[in-house]
Amino acid sequence: MARRKIQEAFSQLYLAKALEGEVQGWVDQGWPSVTDTTSQLLNYWFQREEDTEERFYPCQRRAIETIVYCHEILQPKSLKELFECASPESLYQHLPLKQEVESVPFPKYAIKMATGSGKTWVLAALLVWQYFNRINNERTGNYSYRFLVVTPGHEVLNRLLDSFKGKKDPKTGNRNPETSDYKRPLFMPEGANWRERFHLEILEPRDVQSNISPPDGPFVFITNWQQFRLKTGAQSLWAQHTGEDVEEMPRREVILDFLSQYPGLVVMNDEAHHVHGKKGVRGEELVWRQFMSFLHERLRENHEDEFGPFLQMDFSATPFFGSSEKKEFFPHIVYDYNLVSAMHDMLVKQLFLEERQSIGGEALEDLGFRAERYEPEAG
């Protein structure tokens, strides 16, 4: 019975369920109490003409609105405060959940969206939202134009670089910035107040070294989480493939030193299920949790009164610990768009099998089967 209670404590998606109705009511009122910058972006994104070439899917829209609602309306300073605003009763019904939530001293949100439903575009829109609110000096200390985007390995890293820097020419190895997602009209209006003010320096793992001068302005540092591991000896083939450190000074320390020079930071974790966990097999905190704890503490120590914001957004189709009966969803999931919904909305690949019966004596093996796929256009 005790084991069942622990599983329930992490598997009920308390925040997502509690926020669903709250966010809908807020949207129905026209997004009241947001900043002027946010209001303009929400209207630009979601009040588009029906014949507009590109539009956000409803699931992408609701994911974006949910994060904005949490950050601008609820304004939690920690994961515990988020629960106290949205689902306080759950904390006091389940001790393991309360202990997990209290271990996170900063706002932390997870978006659960089925593979193929466009998490990358949600990430891009939320980055643009944070960037322009910071540029416009909205609500000092609540927004940042400095970002850490974390991926689980080189494959996802390259997909994110495609989004930020444009597709790579296989012959030259150069990227075409005009093919970047951020060049699409979908994400920001044209003109002097918007696109002409969007200047984001894009840093890859090799761009952050111990001897570089840190950028003065807005940037996004895109790297893979294996870079945060402590150096343990000679590199294996796996380490070379995933991008672990090869320097004398551990990459984690180099990255910590670099990021801790800035008082505000937004951390975006793509395919977050790869790095999350509670405890390792020997009881130690896992790599990602250690890094985030060190980074948060160092920023607070370095910047004191100027500190903020510091928040984390996770994106995953499978944000849970364990599997099968031991599956425990991340407690910080604020929006849930599952595979069944995505299939119903035709946002993921569909497989149709048609079996025909022999009518005129023809051999069934000559009739065959057919598979058809629907390919969504969204990122």
Short mmCIF file of C-alpha atoms in Angstrom, two decimals:
data_model
loop_
_atom_site.label_atom_id
_atom_site.label_comp_id
_atom_site.label_asym_id
_atom_site.label_seq_id
_atom_site.Cartn_x
_atom_site.Cartn_y
_atom_site.Cartn_z
CA MET A 1 0.00 0.00 0.00
CA ALA A 2 2.83 2.40 0.88
CA ARG A 3 4.51 1.79 -2.48
CA ARG A 4 1.22 2.51 -4.26
CA LYS A 5 0.84 5.82 -2.41
CA ILE A 6 4.34 6.88 -3.42
CA GLN A 7 3.57 6.10 -7.06
CA GLU A 8 0.33 8.06 -6.91
CA ALA A 9 2.18 11.01 -5.40
CA PHE A 10 4.13 11.50 -8.60
CA SER A 11 1.73 10.15 -11.20
CA GLN A 12 -1.34 12.34 -10.90
CA LEU A 13 -0.21 15.37 -12.96
CA TYR A 14 -1.59 17.59 -10.22
CA LEU A 15 -0.41 20.89 -11.67
CA ALA A 16 -1.54 20.16 -15.22
CA LYS A 17 -5.02 19.16 -14.04
CA ALA A 18 -5.38 22.11 -11.69
CA LEU A 19 -4.13 24.66 -14.21
CA GLU A 20 -6.24 23.48 -17.15
CA GLY A 21 -9.41 25.25 -16.03
CA GLU A 22 -7.57 28.25 -14.61
CA VAL A 23 -5.73 28.91 -17.85
CA GLN A 24 -8.89 28.47 -19.93
CA GLY A 25 -10.74 31.02 -17.81
CA TRP A 26 -7.85 33.47 -18.07
CA VAL A 27 -7.67 33.03 -21.85
CA ASP A 28 -11.43 33.55 -22.16
CA GLN A 29 -10.98 36.93 -20.45
CA GLY A 30 -8.34 37.98 -23.00
CA TRP A 31 -5.12 37.30 -21.02
CA PRO A 32 -5.60 40.01 -18.37
CA SER A 33 -2.75 41.29 -16.15
CA VAL A 34 0.11 40.45 -18.51
CA THR A 35 2.76 42.96 -19.56
CA ASP A 36 2.21 45.19 -22.58
CA THR A 37 4.91 43.25 -24.44
CA THR A 38 3.30 39.91 -23.67
CA SER A 39 -0.14 41.21 -24.67
CA GLN A 40 1.17 42.32 -28.05
CA LEU A 41 2.89 38.97 -28.65
CA LEU A 42 -0.14 36.89 -27.64
CA ASN A 43 -2.38 38.90 -29.93
CA TYR A 44 0.12 38.61 -32.78
CA TRP A 45 0.52 34.87 -32.31
CA PHE A 46 -3.06 33.82 -31.66
CA GLN A 47 -5.34 36.42 -33.23
CA ARG A 48 -4.12 35.86 -36.77
CA GLU A 49 -6.26 35.89 -39.90
CA GLU A 50 -7.68 32.52 -40.88
CA ASP A 51 -5.80 32.57 -44.18
CA THR A 52 -2.43 33.25 -42.53
CA GLU A 53 0.11 30.82 -43.95
CA GLU A 54 1.60 29.72 -40.61
CA ARG A 55 -0.28 29.35 -37.34
CA PHE A 56 0.39 27.67 -34.04
CA TYR A 57 -1.48 24.43 -33.42
CA PRO A 58 -4.01 24.64 -30.55
CA CYS A 59 -1.78 22.43 -28.39
CA GLN A 60 1.22 24.69 -29.00
CA ARG A 61 -0.88 27.73 -28.16
CA ARG A 62 -2.11 26.26 -24.90
CA ALA A 63 1.41 25.20 -23.88
CA ILE A 64 2.65 28.76 -24.43
CA GLU A 65 -0.33 30.28 -22.61
CA THR A 66 0.13 27.95 -19.64
CA ILE A 67 3.76 28.98 -19.12
CA VAL A 68 2.87 32.67 -19.49
CA TYR A 69 0.02 32.25 -16.98
CA CYS A 70 2.29 30.58 -14.45
CA HIS A 71 5.07 33.12 -14.80
CA GLU A 72 3.10 36.36 -15.13
CA ILE A 73 -0.09 35.68 -13.19
CA LEU A 74 0.90 33.20 -10.47
CA GLN A 75 4.50 34.53 -10.29
CA PRO A 76 5.95 31.70 -8.14
CA LYS A 77 9.48 32.08 -6.79
CA SER A 78 9.93 28.34 -6.38
CA LEU A 79 8.30 25.05 -7.37
CA LYS A 80 6.70 24.86 -3.91
CA GLU A 81 5.08 28.29 -4.43
CA LEU A 82 3.69 27.08 -7.75
CA PHE A 83 2.03 24.13 -6.00
CA GLU A 84 0.74 26.39 -3.24
CA CYS A 85 -0.91 28.57 -5.88
CA ALA A 86 -2.34 25.83 -8.07
CA SER A 87 -2.69 22.61 -6.08
CA PRO A 88 -1.83 23.14 -2.38
CA GLU A 89 -3.81 20.16 -1.14
CA SER A 90 -1.64 17.70 -3.10
CA LEU A 91 1.47 18.73 -1.16
CA TYR A 92 -0.04 17.76 2.16
CA GLN A 93 -1.61 14.54 0.96
CA HIS A 94 1.66 13.01 -0.28
CA LEU A 95 4.88 13.38 1.71
CA PRO A 96 7.21 12.16 -1.10
CA LEU A 97 5.77 14.78 -3.44
CA LYS A 98 6.20 17.50 -0.82
CA GLN A 99 9.82 16.51 -0.24
CA GLU A 100 10.60 16.51 -3.95
CA VAL A 101 8.91 19.87 -4.55
CA GLU A 102 10.64 21.53 -1.59
CA SER A 103 14.04 20.51 -2.98
CA VAL A 104 13.65 22.92 -5.95
CA PRO A 105 14.25 26.56 -4.85
CA PHE A 106 13.35 28.15 -8.21
CA PRO A 107 10.42 28.13 -10.68
CA LYS A 108 10.40 24.97 -12.73
CA TYR A 109 7.87 24.03 -15.42
CA ALA A 110 7.51 20.97 -17.64
CA ILE A 111 5.59 20.78 -20.91
CA LYS A 112 4.44 17.25 -21.80
CA MET A 113 3.72 17.10 -25.54
CA ALA A 114 3.60 14.08 -27.79
CA THR A 115 6.45 13.62 -30.24
CA GLY A 116 5.65 15.42 -33.48
CA SER A 117 3.31 18.01 -31.93
CA GLY A 118 5.82 20.86 -32.18
CA LYS A 119 7.74 21.31 -28.92
CA THR A 120 10.56 23.12 -30.73
CA TRP A 121 8.24 25.93 -31.83
CA VAL A 122 6.87 26.24 -28.29
CA LEU A 123 10.43 26.61 -27.04
CA ALA A 124 11.12 29.26 -29.69
CA ALA A 125 8.01 31.28 -28.85
CA LEU A 126 8.79 31.24 -25.13
CA LEU A 127 12.34 32.39 -25.82
CA VAL A 128 11.01 35.28 -27.90
CA TRP A 129 8.54 36.14 -25.11
CA GLN A 130 11.30 36.29 -22.49
CA TYR A 131 13.67 38.18 -24.80
CA PHE A 132 11.34 41.04 -25.70
CA ASN A 133 10.02 41.47 -22.17
CA ARG A 134 13.62 41.86 -21.02
CA ILE A 135 14.55 44.21 -23.87
CA ASN A 136 11.52 46.34 -23.03
CA ASN A 137 12.39 46.36 -19.30
CA GLU A 138 9.08 44.86 -18.25
CA ARG A 139 8.82 43.92 -14.56
CA THR A 140 12.49 44.13 -13.62
CA GLY A 141 13.95 40.82 -12.51
CA ASN A 142 11.25 38.66 -14.10
CA TYR A 143 12.69 38.23 -17.60
CA SER A 144 16.02 37.45 -19.20
CA TYR A 145 17.56 37.56 -22.66
CA ARG A 146 20.22 35.03 -21.72
CA PHE A 147 19.41 31.38 -22.24
CA LEU A 148 20.90 27.95 -21.66
CA VAL A 149 19.34 25.35 -23.97
CA VAL A 150 20.24 21.79 -23.05
CA THR A 151 19.97 18.70 -25.25
CA PRO A 152 20.66 14.98 -24.60
CA GLY A 153 23.29 14.50 -27.34
CA HIS A 154 24.61 15.53 -30.74
CA GLU A 155 21.53 14.50 -32.71
CA VAL A 156 19.15 16.74 -30.78
CA LEU A 157 21.88 19.39 -30.50
CA ASN A 158 22.09 19.59 -34.29
CA ARG A 159 18.31 19.77 -34.57
CA LEU A 160 18.29 22.75 -32.20
CA LEU A 161 21.13 24.38 -34.13
CA ASP A 162 19.04 23.95 -37.29
CA SER A 163 16.27 25.84 -35.54
CA PHE A 164 18.48 28.66 -34.26
CA LYS A 165 21.13 28.99 -36.96
CA GLY A 166 19.50 27.46 -40.04
CA LYS A 167 19.97 24.24 -41.97
CA LYS A 168 23.49 23.05 -42.70
CA ASP A 169 24.71 22.58 -46.27
CA PRO A 170 26.05 18.99 -46.37
CA LYS A 171 28.66 19.99 -48.95
CA THR A 172 30.13 23.08 -47.28
CA GLY A 173 29.15 22.49 -43.67
CA ASN A 174 27.88 26.08 -43.49
CA ARG A 175 24.45 26.99 -42.11
CA ASN A 176 22.00 29.22 -43.94
CA PRO A 177 20.60 31.69 -41.37
CA GLU A 178 17.64 32.46 -43.62
CA THR A 179 16.32 28.96 -42.89
CA SER A 180 16.32 29.52 -39.12
CA ASP A 181 12.96 29.11 -37.40
CA TYR A 182 13.42 32.59 -35.94
CA LYS A 183 13.26 34.10 -39.42
CA ARG A 184 9.68 32.89 -39.79
CA PRO A 185 6.99 35.60 -39.54
CA LEU A 186 5.21 33.31 -37.07
CA PHE A 187 7.40 34.23 -34.10
CA MET A 188 7.59 38.03 -34.13
CA PRO A 189 6.24 41.00 -36.09
CA GLU A 190 8.36 42.76 -38.65
CA GLY A 191 9.62 46.28 -38.06
CA ALA A 192 11.81 48.43 -35.87
CA ASN A 193 10.10 47.51 -32.59
CA TRP A 194 10.41 43.77 -33.07
CA ARG A 195 12.47 41.88 -35.63
CA GLU A 196 15.03 44.62 -36.07
CA ARG A 197 15.68 44.48 -32.31
CA PHE A 198 16.10 40.71 -32.15
CA HIS A 199 19.86 40.18 -31.88
CA LEU A 200 20.71 36.93 -30.16
CA GLU A 201 24.27 35.61 -30.16
CA ILE A 202 24.17 31.83 -30.62
CA LEU A 203 26.89 29.89 -28.80
CA GLU A 204 27.74 26.25 -29.43
CA PRO A 205 29.74 24.05 -27.00
CA ARG A 206 33.08 24.97 -28.57
CA ASP A 207 32.32 28.69 -28.13
CA VAL A 208 32.41 28.50 -24.32
CA GLN A 209 35.99 28.08 -23.11
CA SER A 210 37.83 29.12 -19.97
CA ASN A 211 39.72 31.92 -21.72
CA ILE A 212 36.93 33.61 -23.71
CA SER A 213 35.42 37.02 -23.06
CA PRO A 214 31.74 36.59 -22.17
CA PRO A 215 29.14 38.31 -24.36
CA ASP A 216 27.82 41.64 -23.10
CA GLY A 217 24.41 41.29 -24.71
CA PRO A 218 21.72 38.66 -25.29
CA PHE A 219 22.81 35.10 -26.07
CA VAL A 220 21.69 31.51 -26.13
CA PHE A 221 24.19 28.80 -25.23
CA ILE A 222 23.16 25.47 -26.77
CA THR A 223 24.94 22.41 -25.41
CA ASN A 224 24.42 18.78 -24.44
CA TRP A 225 24.04 17.78 -20.80
CA GLN A 226 26.98 15.35 -20.91
CA GLN A 227 29.18 18.46 -20.82
CA PHE A 228 28.21 18.88 -17.16
CA ARG A 229 29.83 15.65 -15.98
CA LEU A 230 32.98 15.68 -13.91
CA LYS A 231 36.09 14.43 -15.70
CA THR A 232 36.70 10.79 -14.77
CA GLY A 233 39.61 9.73 -16.99
CA ALA A 234 40.21 8.67 -20.58
CA GLN A 235 37.34 9.21 -22.97
CA SER A 236 35.35 6.28 -24.22
CA LEU A 237 33.79 6.05 -27.67
CA TRP A 238 30.44 6.86 -26.03
CA ALA A 239 31.90 9.99 -24.44
CA GLN A 240 33.36 11.11 -27.75
CA HIS A 241 30.00 10.60 -29.45
CA THR A 242 27.92 12.42 -26.81
CA GLY A 243 30.32 15.30 -26.34
CA GLU A 244 31.78 14.89 -22.85
CA ASP A 245 34.70 17.07 -21.85
CA VAL A 246 38.21 16.49 -23.18
CA GLU A 247 39.91 19.37 -21.38
CA GLU A 248 41.99 19.33 -18.22
CA MET A 249 39.46 21.58 -16.48
CA PRO A 250 36.07 19.85 -16.21
CA ARG A 251 33.58 21.28 -18.67
CA ARG A 252 31.05 21.65 -15.89
CA GLU A 253 33.30 24.13 -14.12
CA VAL A 254 33.97 26.06 -17.32
CA ILE A 255 30.24 26.34 -18.00
CA LEU A 256 29.43 27.24 -14.39
CA ASP A 257 32.03 30.02 -14.43
CA PHE A 258 30.68 31.34 -17.71
CA LEU A 259 26.97 31.32 -16.82
CA SER A 260 27.41 32.60 -13.26
CA GLN A 261 28.66 35.93 -14.60
CA TYR A 262 25.05 36.86 -15.44
CA PRO A 263 22.38 37.68 -12.83
CA GLY A 264 19.46 36.29 -14.84
CA LEU A 265 19.14 33.07 -16.80
CA VAL A 266 16.39 31.00 -18.42
CA VAL A 267 17.20 27.29 -18.74
CA MET A 268 15.37 25.33 -21.45
CA ASN A 269 15.75 21.58 -21.40
CA ASP A 270 14.81 19.79 -24.64
CA GLU A 271 13.99 16.07 -24.42
CA ALA A 272 14.18 16.54 -20.65
CA HIS A 273 13.46 12.91 -19.77
CA HIS A 274 17.08 12.05 -20.63
CA VAL A 275 18.58 14.01 -17.74
CA HIS A 276 16.01 13.99 -14.97
CA GLY A 277 16.06 11.66 -12.04
CA LYS A 278 15.88 11.77 -8.29
CA LYS A 279 18.73 9.60 -7.04
CA GLY A 280 21.37 7.43 -8.68
CA VAL A 281 21.93 3.79 -7.82
CA ARG A 282 24.45 4.77 -5.10
CA GLY A 283 22.16 7.43 -3.66
CA GLU A 284 23.93 10.42 -5.16
CA GLU A 285 22.09 13.17 -7.00
CA LEU A 286 22.24 12.78 -10.74
CA VAL A 287 24.40 15.00 -12.93
CA TRP A 288 21.71 17.41 -14.04
CA ARG A 289 20.30 18.04 -10.58
CA GLN A 290 23.78 18.68 -9.23
CA PHE A 291 24.56 21.16 -11.98
CA MET A 292 21.32 23.11 -11.57
CA SER A 293 21.79 23.27 -7.82
CA PHE A 294 25.37 24.57 -8.17
CA LEU A 295 24.39 27.06 -10.86
CA HIS A 296 21.47 28.47 -8.85
CA GLU A 297 23.59 28.83 -5.71
CA ARG A 298 26.46 30.47 -7.57
CA LEU A 299 24.23 33.02 -9.29
CA ARG A 300 22.63 33.96 -5.97
CA GLU A 301 26.03 34.34 -4.32
CA ASN A 302 27.54 36.36 -7.17
CA HIS A 303 24.67 38.76 -7.74
CA GLU A 304 22.65 38.96 -4.50
CA ASP A 305 20.20 41.88 -4.93
CA GLU A 306 20.51 41.83 -8.73
CA PHE A 307 19.81 38.10 -8.94
CA GLY A 308 16.96 36.99 -11.19
CA PRO A 309 15.24 35.58 -12.93
CA PHE A 310 16.32 31.96 -12.69
CA LEU A 311 13.81 29.48 -14.07
CA GLN A 312 13.75 26.15 -15.85
CA MET A 313 11.43 24.95 -18.61
CA ASP A 314 11.45 21.27 -19.58
CA PHE A 315 10.08 19.88 -22.84
CA SER A 316 9.43 16.17 -23.31
CA ALA A 317 6.98 13.64 -24.70
CA THR A 318 7.84 11.23 -21.88
CA PRO A 319 8.57 13.27 -18.73
CA PHE A 320 8.64 10.56 -16.10
CA PHE A 321 10.95 8.53 -13.91
CA GLY A 322 11.04 4.74 -14.26
CA SER A 323 8.69 2.75 -16.46
CA SER A 324 5.55 0.59 -16.50
CA GLU A 325 4.07 0.21 -13.02
CA LYS A 326 6.93 2.21 -11.50
CA LYS A 327 6.37 5.19 -13.79
CA GLU A 328 6.34 8.50 -11.91
CA PHE A 329 5.58 11.66 -13.88
CA PHE A 330 7.65 14.75 -13.18
CA PRO A 331 5.83 16.70 -10.47
CA HIS A 332 6.37 20.02 -12.29
CA ILE A 333 4.32 19.18 -15.43
CA VAL A 334 2.02 22.14 -16.04
CA TYR A 335 0.61 21.12 -19.42
CA ASP A 336 -0.21 17.67 -20.78
CA TYR A 337 -0.86 16.93 -24.45
CA ASN A 338 -0.71 13.19 -24.81
CA LEU A 339 -0.26 10.87 -27.77
CA VAL A 340 -3.96 9.98 -28.01
CA SER A 341 -4.84 13.67 -28.36
CA ALA A 342 -2.08 14.18 -30.93
CA MET A 343 -3.34 11.23 -32.98
CA HIS A 344 -6.91 12.52 -32.78
CA ASP A 345 -5.72 15.93 -34.00
CA MET A 346 -3.66 14.28 -36.79
CA LEU A 347 -0.40 15.88 -35.60
CA VAL A 348 1.61 12.68 -35.51
CA LYS A 349 2.26 10.05 -38.14
CA GLN A 350 -0.74 7.79 -38.70
CA LEU A 351 -0.63 4.20 -39.86
CA PHE A 352 -3.63 2.83 -41.72
CA LEU A 353 -3.82 -0.83 -42.69
CA GLU A 354 -6.48 -2.00 -45.10
CA GLU A 355 -7.18 -5.71 -45.32
CA ARG A 356 -9.21 -6.85 -48.31
CA GLN A 357 -11.19 -10.02 -48.62
CA SER A 358 -11.00 -12.29 -51.61
CA ILE A 359 -14.07 -11.73 -53.73
CA GLY A 360 -13.41 -13.15 -57.17
CA GLY A 361 -11.03 -15.94 -56.27
CA GLU A 362 -7.89 -13.80 -56.46
CA ALA A 363 -4.99 -14.68 -54.17
CA LEU A 364 -4.89 -12.53 -51.02
CA GLU A 365 -1.10 -12.15 -51.28
CA ASP A 366 -1.63 -10.31 -54.58
CA LEU A 367 -3.95 -7.73 -53.01
CA GLY A 368 -1.45 -6.27 -50.52
CA PHE A 369 -1.74 -3.69 -47.79
CA ARG A 370 -1.11 0.01 -47.83
CA ALA A 371 0.36 2.38 -45.24
CA GLU A 372 -0.25 6.12 -45.45
CA ARG A 373 1.39 8.83 -43.37
CA TYR A 374 0.31 12.35 -42.59
CA GLU A 375 3.30 14.69 -42.31
CA PRO A 376 2.70 17.82 -40.18
CA GLU A 377 4.40 21.03 -41.29
CA ALA A 378 4.98 22.47 -37.83
CA GLY A 379 8.38 22.39 -36.16
#
